[in-house]
PDB file of C-alpha atoms in Angstrom:
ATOM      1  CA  UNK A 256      11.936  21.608  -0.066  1.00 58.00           C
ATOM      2  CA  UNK A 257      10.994  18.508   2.575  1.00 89.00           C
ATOM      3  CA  UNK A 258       9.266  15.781   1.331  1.00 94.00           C
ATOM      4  CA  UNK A 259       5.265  15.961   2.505  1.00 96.00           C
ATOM      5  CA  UNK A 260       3.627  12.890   4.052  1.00 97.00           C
ATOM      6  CA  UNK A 261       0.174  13.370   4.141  1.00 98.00           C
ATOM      7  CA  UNK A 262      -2.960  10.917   3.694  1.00 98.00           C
ATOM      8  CA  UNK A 263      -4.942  11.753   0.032  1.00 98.00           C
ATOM      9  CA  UNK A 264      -7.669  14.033  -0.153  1.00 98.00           C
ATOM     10  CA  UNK A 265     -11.003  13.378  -2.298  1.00 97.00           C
ATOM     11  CA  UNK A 266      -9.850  15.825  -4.552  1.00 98.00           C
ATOM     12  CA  UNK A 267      -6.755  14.167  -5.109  1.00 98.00           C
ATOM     13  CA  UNK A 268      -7.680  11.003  -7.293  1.00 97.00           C
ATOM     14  CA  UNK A 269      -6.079  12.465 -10.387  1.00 97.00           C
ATOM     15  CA  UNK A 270      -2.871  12.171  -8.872  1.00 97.00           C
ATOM     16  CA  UNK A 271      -3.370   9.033  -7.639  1.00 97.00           C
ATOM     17  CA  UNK A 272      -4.795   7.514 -10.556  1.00 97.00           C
ATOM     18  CA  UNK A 273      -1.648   8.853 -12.674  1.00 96.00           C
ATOM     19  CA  UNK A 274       0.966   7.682  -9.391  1.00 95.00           C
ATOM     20  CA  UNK A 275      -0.594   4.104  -9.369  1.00 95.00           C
ATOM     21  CA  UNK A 276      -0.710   3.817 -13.354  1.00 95.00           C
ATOM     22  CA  UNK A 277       3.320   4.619 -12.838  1.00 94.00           C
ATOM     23  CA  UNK A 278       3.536   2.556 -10.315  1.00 94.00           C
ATOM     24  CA  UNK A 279       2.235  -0.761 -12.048  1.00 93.00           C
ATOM     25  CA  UNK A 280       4.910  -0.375 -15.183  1.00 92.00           C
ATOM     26  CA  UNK A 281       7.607  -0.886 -12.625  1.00 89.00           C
ATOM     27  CA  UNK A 282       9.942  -3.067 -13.527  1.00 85.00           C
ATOM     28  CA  UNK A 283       8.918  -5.215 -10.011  1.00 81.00           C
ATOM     29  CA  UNK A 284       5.087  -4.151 -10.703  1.00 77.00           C
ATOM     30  CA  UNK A 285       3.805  -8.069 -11.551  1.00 74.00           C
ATOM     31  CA  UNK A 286       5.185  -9.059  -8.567  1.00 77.00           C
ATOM     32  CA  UNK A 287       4.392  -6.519  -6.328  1.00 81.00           C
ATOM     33  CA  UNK A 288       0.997  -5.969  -6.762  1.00 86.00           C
ATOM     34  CA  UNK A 289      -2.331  -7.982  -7.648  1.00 82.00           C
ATOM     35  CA  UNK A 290      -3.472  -5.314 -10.586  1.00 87.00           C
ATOM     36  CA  UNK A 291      -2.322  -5.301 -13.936  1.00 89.00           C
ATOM     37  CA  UNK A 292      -0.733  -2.014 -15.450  1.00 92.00           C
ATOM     38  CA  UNK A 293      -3.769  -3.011 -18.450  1.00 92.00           C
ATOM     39  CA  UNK A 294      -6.700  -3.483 -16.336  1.00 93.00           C
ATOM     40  CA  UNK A 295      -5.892  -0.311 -13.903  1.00 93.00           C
ATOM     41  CA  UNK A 296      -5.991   1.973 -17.351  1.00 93.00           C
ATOM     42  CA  UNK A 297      -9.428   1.164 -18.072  1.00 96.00           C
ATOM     43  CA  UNK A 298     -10.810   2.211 -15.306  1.00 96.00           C
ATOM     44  CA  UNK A 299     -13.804   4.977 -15.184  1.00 96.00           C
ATOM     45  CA  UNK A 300     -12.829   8.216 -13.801  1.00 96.00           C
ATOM     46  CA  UNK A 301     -15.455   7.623 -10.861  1.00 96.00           C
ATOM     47  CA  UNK A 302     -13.577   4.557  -9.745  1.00 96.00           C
ATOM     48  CA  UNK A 303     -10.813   6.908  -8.687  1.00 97.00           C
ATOM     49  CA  UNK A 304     -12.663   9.080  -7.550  1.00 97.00           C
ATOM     50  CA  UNK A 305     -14.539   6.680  -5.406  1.00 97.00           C
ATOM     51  CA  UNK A 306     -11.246   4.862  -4.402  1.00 96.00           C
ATOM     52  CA  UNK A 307      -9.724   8.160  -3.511  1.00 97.00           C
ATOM     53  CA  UNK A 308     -12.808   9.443  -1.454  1.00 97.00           C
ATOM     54  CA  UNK A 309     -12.749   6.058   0.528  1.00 96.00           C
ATOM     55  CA  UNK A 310      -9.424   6.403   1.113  1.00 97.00           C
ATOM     56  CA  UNK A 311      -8.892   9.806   2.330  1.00 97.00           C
ATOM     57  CA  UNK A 312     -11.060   9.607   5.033  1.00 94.00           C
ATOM     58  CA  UNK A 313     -12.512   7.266   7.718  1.00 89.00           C
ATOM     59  CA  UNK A 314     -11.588   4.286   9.768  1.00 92.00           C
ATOM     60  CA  UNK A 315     -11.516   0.905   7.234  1.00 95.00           C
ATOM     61  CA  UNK A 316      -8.666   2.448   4.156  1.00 97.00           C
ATOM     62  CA  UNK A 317      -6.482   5.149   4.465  1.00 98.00           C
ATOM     63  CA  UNK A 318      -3.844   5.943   1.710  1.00 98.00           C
ATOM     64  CA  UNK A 319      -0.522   8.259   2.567  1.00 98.00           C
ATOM     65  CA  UNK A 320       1.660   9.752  -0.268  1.00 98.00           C
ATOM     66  CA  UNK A 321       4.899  11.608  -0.354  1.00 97.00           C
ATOM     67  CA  UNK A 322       4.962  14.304  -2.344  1.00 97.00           C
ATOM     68  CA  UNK A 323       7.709  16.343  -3.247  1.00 95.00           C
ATOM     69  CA  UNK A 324       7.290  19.757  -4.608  1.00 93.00           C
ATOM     70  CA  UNK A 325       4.416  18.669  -7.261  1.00 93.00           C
ATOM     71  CA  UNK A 326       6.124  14.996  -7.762  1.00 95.00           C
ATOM     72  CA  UNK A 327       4.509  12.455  -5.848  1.00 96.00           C
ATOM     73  CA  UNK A 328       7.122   9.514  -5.119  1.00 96.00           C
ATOM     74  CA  UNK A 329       5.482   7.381  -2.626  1.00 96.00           C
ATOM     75  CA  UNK A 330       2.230   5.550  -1.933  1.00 96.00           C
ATOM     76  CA  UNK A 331       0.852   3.031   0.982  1.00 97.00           C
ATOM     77  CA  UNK A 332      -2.274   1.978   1.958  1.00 97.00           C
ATOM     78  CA  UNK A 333      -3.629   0.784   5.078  1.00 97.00           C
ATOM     79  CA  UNK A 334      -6.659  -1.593   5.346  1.00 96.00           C
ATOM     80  CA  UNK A 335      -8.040  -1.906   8.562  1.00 96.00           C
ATOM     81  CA  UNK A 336      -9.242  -5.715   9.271  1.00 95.00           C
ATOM     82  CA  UNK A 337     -11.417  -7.081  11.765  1.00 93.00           C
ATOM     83  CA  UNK A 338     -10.781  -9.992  14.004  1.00 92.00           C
ATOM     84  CA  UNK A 339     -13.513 -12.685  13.148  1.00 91.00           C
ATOM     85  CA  UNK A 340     -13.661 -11.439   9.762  1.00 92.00           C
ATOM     86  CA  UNK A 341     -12.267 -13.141   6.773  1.00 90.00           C
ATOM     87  CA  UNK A 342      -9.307 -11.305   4.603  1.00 86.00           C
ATOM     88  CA  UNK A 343      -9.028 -11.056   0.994  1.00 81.00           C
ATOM     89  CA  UNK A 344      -7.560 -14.127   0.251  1.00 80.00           C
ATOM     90  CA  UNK A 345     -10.136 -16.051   2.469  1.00 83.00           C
ATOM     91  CA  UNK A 346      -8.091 -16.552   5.473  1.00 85.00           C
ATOM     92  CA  UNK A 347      -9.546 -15.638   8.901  1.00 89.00           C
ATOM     93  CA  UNK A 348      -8.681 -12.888  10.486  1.00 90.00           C
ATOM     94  CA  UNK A 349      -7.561 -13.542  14.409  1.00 90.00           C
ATOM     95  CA  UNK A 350      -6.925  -9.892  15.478  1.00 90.00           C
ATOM     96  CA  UNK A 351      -7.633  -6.455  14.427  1.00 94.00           C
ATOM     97  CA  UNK A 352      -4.617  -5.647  12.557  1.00 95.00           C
ATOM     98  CA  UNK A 353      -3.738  -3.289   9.340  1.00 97.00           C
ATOM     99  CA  UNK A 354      -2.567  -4.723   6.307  1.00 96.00           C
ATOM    100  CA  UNK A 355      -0.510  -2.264   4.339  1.00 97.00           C
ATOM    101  CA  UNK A 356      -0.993  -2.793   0.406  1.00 95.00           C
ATOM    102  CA  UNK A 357      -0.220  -0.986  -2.780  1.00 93.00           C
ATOM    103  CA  UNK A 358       3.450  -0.072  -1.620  1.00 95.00           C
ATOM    104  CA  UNK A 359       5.181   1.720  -4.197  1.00 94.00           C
ATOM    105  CA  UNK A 360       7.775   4.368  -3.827  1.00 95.00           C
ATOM    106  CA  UNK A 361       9.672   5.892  -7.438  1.00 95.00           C
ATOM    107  CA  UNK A 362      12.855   3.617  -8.045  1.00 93.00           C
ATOM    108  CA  UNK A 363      15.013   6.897  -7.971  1.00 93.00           C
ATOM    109  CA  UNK A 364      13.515   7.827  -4.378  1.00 94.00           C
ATOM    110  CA  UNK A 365      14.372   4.405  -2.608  1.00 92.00           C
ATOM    111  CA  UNK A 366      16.104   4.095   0.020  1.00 91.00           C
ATOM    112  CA  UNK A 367      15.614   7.720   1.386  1.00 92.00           C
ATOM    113  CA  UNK A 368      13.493   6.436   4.366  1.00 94.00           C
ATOM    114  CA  UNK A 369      10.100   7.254   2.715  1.00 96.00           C
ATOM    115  CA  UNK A 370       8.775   3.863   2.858  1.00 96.00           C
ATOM    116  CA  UNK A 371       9.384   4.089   6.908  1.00 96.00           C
ATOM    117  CA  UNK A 372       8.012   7.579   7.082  1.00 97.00           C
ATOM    118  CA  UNK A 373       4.707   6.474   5.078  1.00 98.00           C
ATOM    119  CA  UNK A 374       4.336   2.672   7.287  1.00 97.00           C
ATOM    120  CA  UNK A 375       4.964   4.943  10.405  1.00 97.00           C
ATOM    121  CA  UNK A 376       1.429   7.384   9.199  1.00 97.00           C
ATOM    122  CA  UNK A 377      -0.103   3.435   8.777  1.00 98.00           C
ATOM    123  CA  UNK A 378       0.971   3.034  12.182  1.00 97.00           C
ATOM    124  CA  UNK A 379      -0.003   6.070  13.857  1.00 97.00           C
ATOM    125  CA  UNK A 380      -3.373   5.943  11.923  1.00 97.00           C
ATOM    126  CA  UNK A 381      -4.186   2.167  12.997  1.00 97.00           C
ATOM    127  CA  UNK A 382      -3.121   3.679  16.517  1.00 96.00           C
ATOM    128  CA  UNK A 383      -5.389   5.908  16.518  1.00 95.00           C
ATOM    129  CA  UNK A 384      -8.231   2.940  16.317  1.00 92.00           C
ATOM    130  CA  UNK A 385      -6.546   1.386  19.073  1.00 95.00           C
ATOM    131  CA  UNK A 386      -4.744  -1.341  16.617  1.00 95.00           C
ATOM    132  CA  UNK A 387      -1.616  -2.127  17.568  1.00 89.00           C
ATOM    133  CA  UNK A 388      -0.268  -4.513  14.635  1.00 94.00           C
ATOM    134  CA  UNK A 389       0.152  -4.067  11.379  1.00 97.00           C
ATOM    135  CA  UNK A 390       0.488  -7.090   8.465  1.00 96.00           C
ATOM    136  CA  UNK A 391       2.062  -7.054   5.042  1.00 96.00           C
ATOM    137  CA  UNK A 392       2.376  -9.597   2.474  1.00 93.00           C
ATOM    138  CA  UNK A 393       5.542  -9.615   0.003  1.00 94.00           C
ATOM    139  CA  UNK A 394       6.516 -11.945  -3.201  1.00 92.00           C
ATOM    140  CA  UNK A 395       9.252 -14.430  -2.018  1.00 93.00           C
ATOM    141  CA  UNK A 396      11.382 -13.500  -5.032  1.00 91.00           C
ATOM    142  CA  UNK A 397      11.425  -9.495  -4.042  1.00 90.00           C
ATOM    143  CA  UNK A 398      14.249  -9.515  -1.869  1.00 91.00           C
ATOM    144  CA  UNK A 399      14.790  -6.372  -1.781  1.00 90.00           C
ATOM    145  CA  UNK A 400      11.548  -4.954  -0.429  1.00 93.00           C
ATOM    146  CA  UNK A 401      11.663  -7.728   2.223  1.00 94.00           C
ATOM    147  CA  UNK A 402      14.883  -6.441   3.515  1.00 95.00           C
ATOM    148  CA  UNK A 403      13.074  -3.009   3.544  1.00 95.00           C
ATOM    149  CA  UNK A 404      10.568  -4.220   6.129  1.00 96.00           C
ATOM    150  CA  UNK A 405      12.735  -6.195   7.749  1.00 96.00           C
ATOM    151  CA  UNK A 406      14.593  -2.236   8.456  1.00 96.00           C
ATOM    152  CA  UNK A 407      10.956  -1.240   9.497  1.00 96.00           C
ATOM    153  CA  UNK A 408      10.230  -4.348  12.383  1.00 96.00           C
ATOM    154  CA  UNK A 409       8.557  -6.293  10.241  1.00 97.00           C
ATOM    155  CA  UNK A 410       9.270 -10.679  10.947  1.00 97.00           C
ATOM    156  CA  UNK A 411       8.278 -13.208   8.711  1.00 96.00           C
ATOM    157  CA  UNK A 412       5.142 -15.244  10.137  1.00 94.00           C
ATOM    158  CA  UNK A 413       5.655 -18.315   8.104  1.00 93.00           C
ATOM    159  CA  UNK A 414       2.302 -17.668   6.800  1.00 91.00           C
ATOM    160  CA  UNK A 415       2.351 -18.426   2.626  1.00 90.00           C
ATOM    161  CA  UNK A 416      -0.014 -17.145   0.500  1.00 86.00           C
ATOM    162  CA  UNK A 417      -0.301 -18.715  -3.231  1.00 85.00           C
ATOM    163  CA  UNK A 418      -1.205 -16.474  -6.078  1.00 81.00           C
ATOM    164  CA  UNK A 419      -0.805 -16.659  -9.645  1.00 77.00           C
ATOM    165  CA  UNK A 420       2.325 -14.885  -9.556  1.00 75.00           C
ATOM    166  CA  UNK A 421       3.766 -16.885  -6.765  1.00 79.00           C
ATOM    167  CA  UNK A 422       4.062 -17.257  -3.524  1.00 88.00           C
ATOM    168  CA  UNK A 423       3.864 -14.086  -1.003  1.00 90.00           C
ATOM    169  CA  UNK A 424       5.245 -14.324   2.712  1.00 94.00           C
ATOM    170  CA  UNK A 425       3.187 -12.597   5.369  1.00 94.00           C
ATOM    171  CA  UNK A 426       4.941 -10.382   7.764  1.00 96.00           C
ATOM    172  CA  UNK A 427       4.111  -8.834  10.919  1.00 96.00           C
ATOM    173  CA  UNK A 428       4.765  -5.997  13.070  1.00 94.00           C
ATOM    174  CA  UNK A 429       3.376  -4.832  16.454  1.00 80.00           C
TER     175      UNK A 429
END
C-alpha cells in the first residue's frame, strides 16, 4: 500500500495528539522542537481538538501527515506569516512566507522521501495563497535534519535564533 499525504481533518486530533506525543520522546525531540514530551501530555482533549480543527482547514496553519495503512509516520506544519507582522520569536516579518514547524517523521521511515513529499503539500498549499517562500528553523547541533533540507532547497540565511536549548539556524527556500 502507498504512503497517503494528506492535510488532517477535524476529526483527526486523536491521531495527532498520539503522533505528536511519539514524536516528542524522540531521541532528537529536545532539540527539535519547543514542547516538552511532559507538558504536551497534559493537555485537555479540546486543545487537540482545537489545534486539529485550526489546522485542517483555512489559510494561517495547515498540518500534512503520512499515513501508512493505519500508521501515521510523518507530520509538518505550515504557518502562514505576514509581512509587517512580528514572528514568534519577536522578529519582524519582511515577506509573506511559511514557516514549516513540528517536523517529525518515525526514525524507521527516514530517509524514504516523506519529509520532501510533506514540505512539497507546504509548498503547494502556501502556493495556493500566492506565497512563494517558505522558512524553517533547525538546532545547529541536528546535522542530520539540516542535510535533509539542504536535499529539499533549503540555504542557510545566517539568521540565529537563541533558545534555551541552543541556537537554531534559519533557512530559506523560494
Amino acid at each position: 500500500m502507498a504512503v497517503e499525504v494528506r492535510r488532517v481533518r477535524a476529526e483527526d486530533w486523536q491521531r495527532v495528539r498520539a503522533m505528536r506525543l511519539e514524536a516528542l520522546q524522540d531521541e532528537v525531540a529536545s532539540i527539535a522542537f519547543v514542547e516538552s514530551h511532559a507538558r504536551a501530555l497534559v493537555e485537555p482533549d479540546s486543545f487537540w481538538q482545537e489545534r486539529t480543527t485550526g489546522a485542517s482547514a483555512g489559510d494561517r496553519i495547515a498540518q500534512f501527515v503520512a499515513i501508512d495503512g493505519d500508521d501515521w509516520v510523518a507530520s509538518a506544519v505550515g504557518v502562514r506569516e505576514q509581512a509587517g507582522a512580528v514572528d514568534w520569536s519577536g522578529r519582524p516579518v519582511k515577506q509573506d512566507q511559511v514557516h514549516v514547524v513540528g517536523v517529525w517523521v518515525r526514525p524507521d521511515r527516514r530517509g524514504a522521501g516523506l519529509l520532501g513529499r510533506l514540505v512539497d503539500e507546504i509548498a503547494v498549499w502556501a502556493a495556493g495563497q500566492g506565497i512563494e517562500r517558505l522558512r524553517l528553523l533547525v538546532h545547529e547541533d541536528n546535522a542530520r535534519a539540516r542535510a535533509a533540507y539542504g536535499k529539499l532547497g533549503f540555504v542557510a540565511t545566517g539568521v540565529v535564533v537563541v533558545l534555551e536549548a541552543g541556537n537554531e539556524l534559519e533557512m530559506r527556500r523560494p
